[in-house]
XYZ file of C-alpha atoms in Angstrom:
419
model
C -0.038 0.051 0.034
C 1.466 3.381 -0.996
C 0.817 5.912 1.706
C 2.303 8.607 -0.633
C -0.311 7.805 -3.220
C -3.060 7.828 -0.708
C -1.976 11.285 0.672
C -1.770 12.514 -3.036
C -5.434 11.267 -3.600
C -6.566 12.922 -0.374
C -5.005 16.269 -1.589
C -6.409 15.864 -4.899
C -10.107 15.581 -3.824
C -9.659 18.311 -1.320
C -8.345 20.672 -3.897
C -10.553 19.496 -6.724
C -13.554 17.689 -5.524
C -15.146 15.494 -8.093
C -17.179 15.826 -10.000
C -17.510 19.597 -10.341
C -20.945 20.512 -8.793
C -22.638 23.725 -7.597
C -25.402 23.457 -4.992
C -27.329 26.417 -6.699
C -27.946 24.100 -9.728
C -30.314 21.737 -7.676
C -32.945 24.226 -8.406
C -33.147 23.486 -12.066
C -32.138 19.864 -12.427
C -31.701 16.383 -10.832
C -28.775 14.346 -12.133
C -29.873 10.964 -12.765
C -27.808 7.894 -13.873
C -26.536 4.482 -12.891
C -26.037 2.878 -10.557
C -28.288 3.541 -7.726
C -31.417 4.826 -9.604
C -34.183 3.564 -7.276
C -36.073 1.653 -10.123
C -32.949 -0.213 -10.984
C -32.353 -1.135 -7.259
C -35.849 -2.461 -6.936
C -35.523 -4.509 -10.129
C -31.981 -5.570 -10.498
C -30.985 -5.959 -6.931
C -34.214 -7.032 -5.268
C -35.717 -8.776 -8.210
C -38.988 -6.587 -7.690
C -39.936 -8.656 -4.543
C -38.836 -6.402 -1.763
C -41.835 -4.371 -0.736
C -41.559 -0.759 -1.137
C -42.909 -0.235 2.476
C -39.800 -1.644 3.974
C -37.191 0.963 4.997
C -34.160 1.066 2.804
C -30.799 1.783 4.362
C -28.360 2.685 1.612
C -24.580 3.557 1.775
C -22.917 5.658 -0.881
C -19.270 4.595 -0.375
C -17.094 7.321 -1.984
C -19.909 9.802 -2.289
C -17.799 12.713 -3.699
C -19.845 15.756 -4.437
C -23.017 13.958 -3.996
C -24.614 12.784 -7.457
C -25.695 9.293 -6.250
C -26.669 10.499 -2.674
C -28.767 13.390 -3.931
C -30.521 11.229 -6.738
C -31.271 8.346 -4.336
C -32.427 10.367 -1.441
C -34.547 12.689 -3.845
C -36.105 9.583 -5.388
C -36.933 7.998 -2.039
C -38.414 11.217 -0.885
C -40.527 11.677 -3.926
C -41.927 8.133 -3.682
C -42.600 8.303 0.076
C -39.932 5.537 0.664
C -38.669 5.403 4.234
C -35.106 4.931 5.206
C -31.763 6.814 4.806
C -28.855 7.442 2.402
C -25.441 7.527 4.197
C -22.826 9.596 2.430
C -19.331 8.420 3.089
C -16.205 9.888 1.844
C -12.864 11.317 3.103
C -12.959 14.831 1.530
C -14.222 17.731 3.644
C -14.668 19.806 0.515
C -16.656 17.264 -1.161
C -18.863 16.947 2.003
C -19.608 20.671 2.141
C -20.727 20.634 -1.576
C -22.755 17.357 -1.280
C -24.354 18.634 2.055
C -25.141 22.005 0.283
C -26.918 20.182 -2.478
C -29.202 18.259 -0.060
C -30.025 21.439 1.727
C -31.000 23.168 -1.410
C -33.515 20.294 -1.912
C -34.757 20.268 1.695
C -33.758 16.532 2.056
C -33.641 15.114 5.592
C -32.958 11.554 4.838
C -29.154 11.791 4.433
C -26.564 10.750 7.021
C -23.057 12.136 6.816
C -19.900 10.133 7.552
C -16.536 11.640 6.784
C -14.175 8.557 6.700
C -12.523 6.056 4.331
C -14.629 2.980 3.141
C -11.574 0.900 4.267
C -12.479 2.008 7.841
C -16.052 0.099 7.597
C -15.079 -3.120 9.202
C -15.605 -2.628 12.943
C -17.003 0.947 12.364
C -20.426 0.220 13.816
C -22.115 1.359 10.637
C -24.643 -0.775 8.893
C -26.001 -3.142 8.058
C -26.943 -1.624 4.698
C -29.544 -3.083 2.262
C -27.906 -1.352 -0.612
C -24.352 -0.118 -1.022
C -23.129 2.135 -3.925
C -19.460 2.333 -4.737
C -19.102 4.195 -8.013
C -15.656 5.217 -9.233
C -13.747 4.256 -6.163
C -12.487 0.742 -6.194
C -10.157 1.457 -9.216
C -8.362 4.036 -7.093
C -7.661 1.844 -4.017
C -4.408 0.130 -3.480
C -6.048 -3.094 -3.210
C -9.642 -3.153 -4.812
C -10.330 -6.656 -3.476
C -9.796 -5.360 0.122
C -12.352 -2.424 -0.640
C -14.919 -5.155 -1.888
C -14.354 -6.914 1.506
C -14.741 -3.781 3.520
C -18.018 -3.090 1.791
C -19.298 -6.709 2.208
C -18.478 -6.308 6.092
C -21.567 -3.876 6.281
C -23.923 -5.302 3.701
C -26.988 -6.821 5.003
C -27.386 -10.725 4.265
C -29.991 -10.059 1.569
C -28.519 -6.892 0.357
C -26.891 -5.860 -2.968
C -24.607 -3.505 -4.527
C -24.260 -1.047 -7.512
C -20.446 -0.773 -8.433
C -18.584 1.026 -11.223
C -15.107 0.713 -12.163
C -13.101 1.970 -15.168
C -12.823 -0.081 -18.372
C -9.608 -0.137 -20.603
C -10.776 0.039 -24.200
C -13.084 3.040 -23.925
C -10.485 5.101 -22.185
C -7.974 4.750 -24.999
C -5.579 7.693 -24.876
C -6.211 8.317 -21.127
C -3.255 6.144 -19.953
C -0.835 7.425 -22.703
C -1.524 10.912 -21.396
C -1.257 9.829 -17.762
C 2.249 8.448 -18.714
C 3.311 11.710 -20.351
C 2.043 13.875 -17.353
C 3.829 11.780 -14.816
C 7.016 12.888 -16.666
C 6.014 16.538 -17.070
C 4.105 16.993 -13.883
C 5.250 14.413 -11.258
C 2.812 13.302 -8.599
C 4.988 14.907 -5.760
C 4.276 18.418 -7.179
C 1.380 20.568 -5.705
C -1.867 19.807 -7.444
C -2.280 23.342 -8.805
C 1.185 23.226 -10.393
C 0.312 19.840 -11.889
C -2.999 21.124 -13.255
C -1.253 24.121 -14.932
C 1.058 21.703 -16.732
C -1.811 19.519 -17.859
C -3.777 22.524 -19.264
C -0.620 23.638 -21.131
C -0.099 19.972 -22.593
C -3.719 19.797 -23.640
C -3.426 23.035 -25.726
C -0.648 21.464 -27.837
C -1.872 17.913 -28.082
C -0.837 16.502 -31.411
C -3.498 15.152 -33.818
C -2.135 11.737 -33.529
C -2.876 11.474 -29.790
C -5.780 9.096 -29.282
C -7.344 11.082 -26.648
C -8.067 13.747 -29.230
C -10.377 11.042 -31.016
C -11.893 9.505 -27.926
C -15.472 10.937 -27.544
C -16.578 8.490 -24.837
C -16.013 11.140 -22.091
C -15.444 14.713 -21.793
C -14.167 15.504 -18.294
C -11.046 16.902 -19.760
C -13.109 19.310 -21.913
C -16.251 20.100 -19.830
C -15.400 18.859 -16.424
C -13.443 21.959 -15.229
C -10.260 21.475 -13.139
C -11.788 18.628 -11.213
C -12.674 16.687 -14.397
C -9.163 17.257 -15.965
C -7.296 16.346 -12.892
C -9.247 13.255 -12.096
C -8.880 11.977 -15.621
C -5.310 12.598 -16.354
C -3.465 13.333 -13.041
C -4.938 10.853 -10.690
C -2.008 9.204 -8.789
C -3.686 5.756 -8.773
C -5.922 4.730 -11.548
C -6.385 1.270 -13.043
C -9.022 -0.328 -15.387
C -10.685 -3.725 -15.420
C -11.765 -5.740 -18.322
C -15.145 -7.618 -18.058
C -13.254 -10.686 -17.247
C -10.974 -9.191 -14.628
C -13.841 -7.450 -12.931
C -16.098 -10.595 -12.819
C -13.248 -12.547 -11.466
C -12.710 -10.013 -8.672
C -16.416 -10.096 -7.745
C -16.573 -13.930 -7.862
C -13.603 -14.072 -5.525
C -15.390 -11.760 -3.055
C -18.516 -14.143 -3.353
C -20.533 -11.766 -5.398
C -22.540 -12.540 -8.435
C -23.587 -10.208 -11.135
C -27.180 -9.611 -11.513
C -26.946 -7.153 -14.458
C -24.266 -5.602 -16.467
C -25.709 -2.031 -17.258
C -27.163 -1.947 -19.833
C -27.486 -5.580 -20.588
C -27.862 -5.027 -24.311
C -24.246 -3.372 -24.391
C -22.893 -6.692 -23.083
C -24.595 -8.856 -25.766
C -22.304 -9.324 -28.908
C -25.168 -10.651 -31.082
C -26.270 -7.162 -32.407
C -22.602 -6.585 -33.341
C -22.329 -9.710 -35.260
C -25.194 -10.123 -37.734
C -23.451 -12.757 -39.755
C -24.995 -16.203 -38.896
C -21.769 -18.090 -39.021
C -20.171 -15.554 -36.419
C -23.162 -15.801 -34.194
C -22.892 -19.620 -34.138
C -19.456 -19.371 -32.735
C -21.131 -17.755 -29.602
C -23.159 -20.820 -28.862
C -21.855 -22.415 -25.744
C -20.191 -19.187 -24.421
C -20.976 -18.256 -20.908
C -22.557 -14.967 -20.156
C -19.150 -13.502 -19.125
C -17.492 -14.631 -22.312
C -20.208 -13.160 -24.188
C -19.949 -9.914 -22.368
C -16.163 -9.871 -22.812
C -16.675 -10.464 -26.553
C -19.019 -7.567 -26.612
C -16.610 -5.363 -24.712
C -13.698 -6.195 -27.276
C -15.846 -5.623 -30.274
C -17.520 -2.520 -29.281
C -14.277 -0.799 -28.123
C -16.192 2.194 -26.527
C -16.910 0.972 -22.896
C -15.055 3.457 -20.504
C -16.482 2.042 -17.448
C -18.436 -1.191 -16.204
C -21.433 -0.818 -14.186
C -23.015 -3.754 -12.417
C -25.514 -4.645 -9.803
C -24.520 -7.694 -7.741
C -25.717 -9.729 -4.718
C -24.018 -12.489 -2.749
C -23.595 -15.594 -4.809
C -25.259 -17.537 -2.143
C -28.371 -15.311 -2.075
C -31.450 -17.284 -3.112
C -32.474 -14.472 -5.339
C -29.703 -15.495 -7.668
C -32.208 -18.087 -8.830
C -34.234 -16.532 -11.545
C -37.308 -18.254 -10.169
C -36.966 -16.211 -6.912
C -37.443 -12.883 -8.991
C -40.587 -11.497 -9.782
C -42.154 -12.804 -13.361
C -42.593 -9.846 -15.641
C -45.266 -11.699 -17.431
C -47.561 -12.480 -14.490
C -50.799 -10.667 -14.298
C -49.998 -9.021 -10.920
C -46.518 -7.715 -12.134
C -46.315 -3.843 -12.328
C -44.123 -2.441 -14.968
C -42.704 0.938 -14.739
C -40.737 3.217 -17.078
C -37.361 4.426 -16.018
C -37.250 8.156 -16.623
C -38.526 7.996 -20.159
C -42.404 7.665 -20.265
C -44.130 5.117 -22.441
C -45.534 7.678 -24.574
C -42.023 9.310 -25.228
C -40.744 5.698 -26.060
C -43.565 5.376 -28.656
C -42.470 8.694 -30.216
C -38.984 7.237 -30.664
C -40.090 4.167 -32.545
C -39.678 4.202 -36.242
C -42.244 3.298 -38.956
C -40.237 -0.052 -39.205
C -40.728 -0.823 -35.565
C -37.083 -0.031 -34.600
C -36.141 2.051 -31.627
C -32.629 3.185 -32.128
C -30.497 3.343 -29.131
C -27.221 5.088 -28.845
C -24.756 3.670 -26.212
C -21.715 5.942 -26.000
C -21.761 6.587 -29.769
C -22.715 2.943 -30.754
C -26.101 2.910 -32.310
C -28.004 -0.313 -31.781
C -31.383 -0.976 -33.330
C -34.035 -2.524 -30.782
C -36.918 -4.189 -32.626
C -40.319 -3.830 -31.089
C -43.678 -5.524 -32.061
C -46.207 -3.324 -33.631
C -48.534 -3.490 -30.642
C -45.832 -1.982 -28.334
C -47.322 1.359 -29.547
C -50.528 0.579 -27.737
C -49.012 -1.137 -24.653
C -46.351 1.413 -23.713
C -48.658 4.446 -22.991
C -50.606 2.338 -20.486
C -47.478 1.735 -18.272
C -47.679 4.218 -15.380
C -46.082 2.208 -12.444
C -49.466 1.554 -10.929
C -51.300 -0.631 -13.395
C -50.347 -4.286 -13.402
C -49.976 -6.440 -16.557
C -53.476 -7.810 -15.974
C -55.069 -4.486 -15.878
C -53.234 -3.349 -18.982
C -54.260 -6.518 -20.779
C -57.843 -5.826 -19.674
C -57.890 -2.324 -21.007
C -56.554 -3.447 -24.379
C -59.082 -6.358 -24.476
C -61.678 -3.621 -24.235
C -60.317 -2.193 -27.457
C -60.566 -5.602 -29.111
C -56.891 -7.036 -28.384
C -57.014 -10.703 -27.639
C -55.405 -11.985 -24.425
C -52.986 -14.199 -26.246
C -52.015 -11.494 -28.706
C -51.328 -9.158 -25.858
C -49.332 -11.783 -24.082
C -46.970 -12.319 -26.912
C -46.550 -8.640 -27.701
C -46.009 -7.831 -24.029
C -43.363 -10.595 -23.777
C -41.545 -9.100 -26.782
C -41.940 -5.587 -25.601
C -40.651 -5.981 -22.020
C -37.779 -8.299 -23.027
C -36.369 -5.758 -25.432
C -36.831 -2.715 -23.191
C -35.461 -4.333 -19.939
C -32.260 -4.969 -22.011
C -31.783 -1.236 -22.350
C -33.020 -0.331 -18.850
C -36.179 1.469 -20.132
C -38.987 -0.684 -18.651
C -38.476 -2.507 -15.404
C -40.633 -3.921 -12.671
C -41.807 -1.823 -9.679
C -41.313 -2.896 -6.178
C -44.531 -4.451 -4.519
C -46.534 -1.544 -3.228
C -44.214 1.018 -4.889
């Protein structure tokens, strides 16, 4: 373990808390993403079986300036969910910003803990039903130790949302980090290093891969904090699908979902039947690794995971999306908005970090989607359409095709019971 690197990391996030945020912006928008969207937690972590009335204790380990904390706390408040969201981080500067954001929103369901996630074992915190650790493990001296620390406070039936960097989509980043280690050594003051990085970026040759990588823009639009975190971070490693899954498995964790599932399916990238035939017999991890290598644009991996021994790992223990009592819910984009995006050919075009993938939907999806409101169950939607002349078996087939396609892009999920 490098104490020097840890000190440099601490200095970095005090000087340039990440990501750059201003509490005053909370009046005009809520930043939403993955992991830790409440609908994703309900669906992917708890299999849409955990009642919404049960209090949810969540931990945001490495809370930074508060994106995940604010999002989840606000979503819980809006939905009337009881429980709390604990922000945990070492940076006092980030704490002030994150706290300011929750104050702007009048949120009272956040707990503040200024400490390292490595201090969690024996801390007296927890247990937590859900743990978010986004963009942290890849900065630790031993990511596996970080996972063990998180598991020490995870409730027996809890789950996690994790994000780590991925190598292919960060092409150019590590070349620039190598250059800046020579021009702006890590032992220099952060402000001096940042000045050097700005000067280098102004004269970057056209042949530098970072100039052609459009998968992220922290170095362009992320301010000082974004530029520093991307190119001057003293400890930064990336994980392939295979390496990440192996680390999770060693910790006793099982992936419930790679976000978004469609990104990790190589089939849309290999329309040639002979090539698709070669995928037969591949494990899900092997298929995901193939998709990663083919797409070349994944700058990070987001997963939801549970303990491998958790009974919910059995698909039969999860809610059945095709049962009459299942309640579908749209994630952020309403059913009517989804319909407007469907072309005359029945294709919904999805862009995932610059990669356009067609999602085929049945003609009847346009009739089904506007009826999804997070309250009606599948049986009620079927009954409404039956009143319009749609036979039950026709609806059943169309619903299966619609849900299967839209779950894979995280657009339609199942709501928690009572939620």
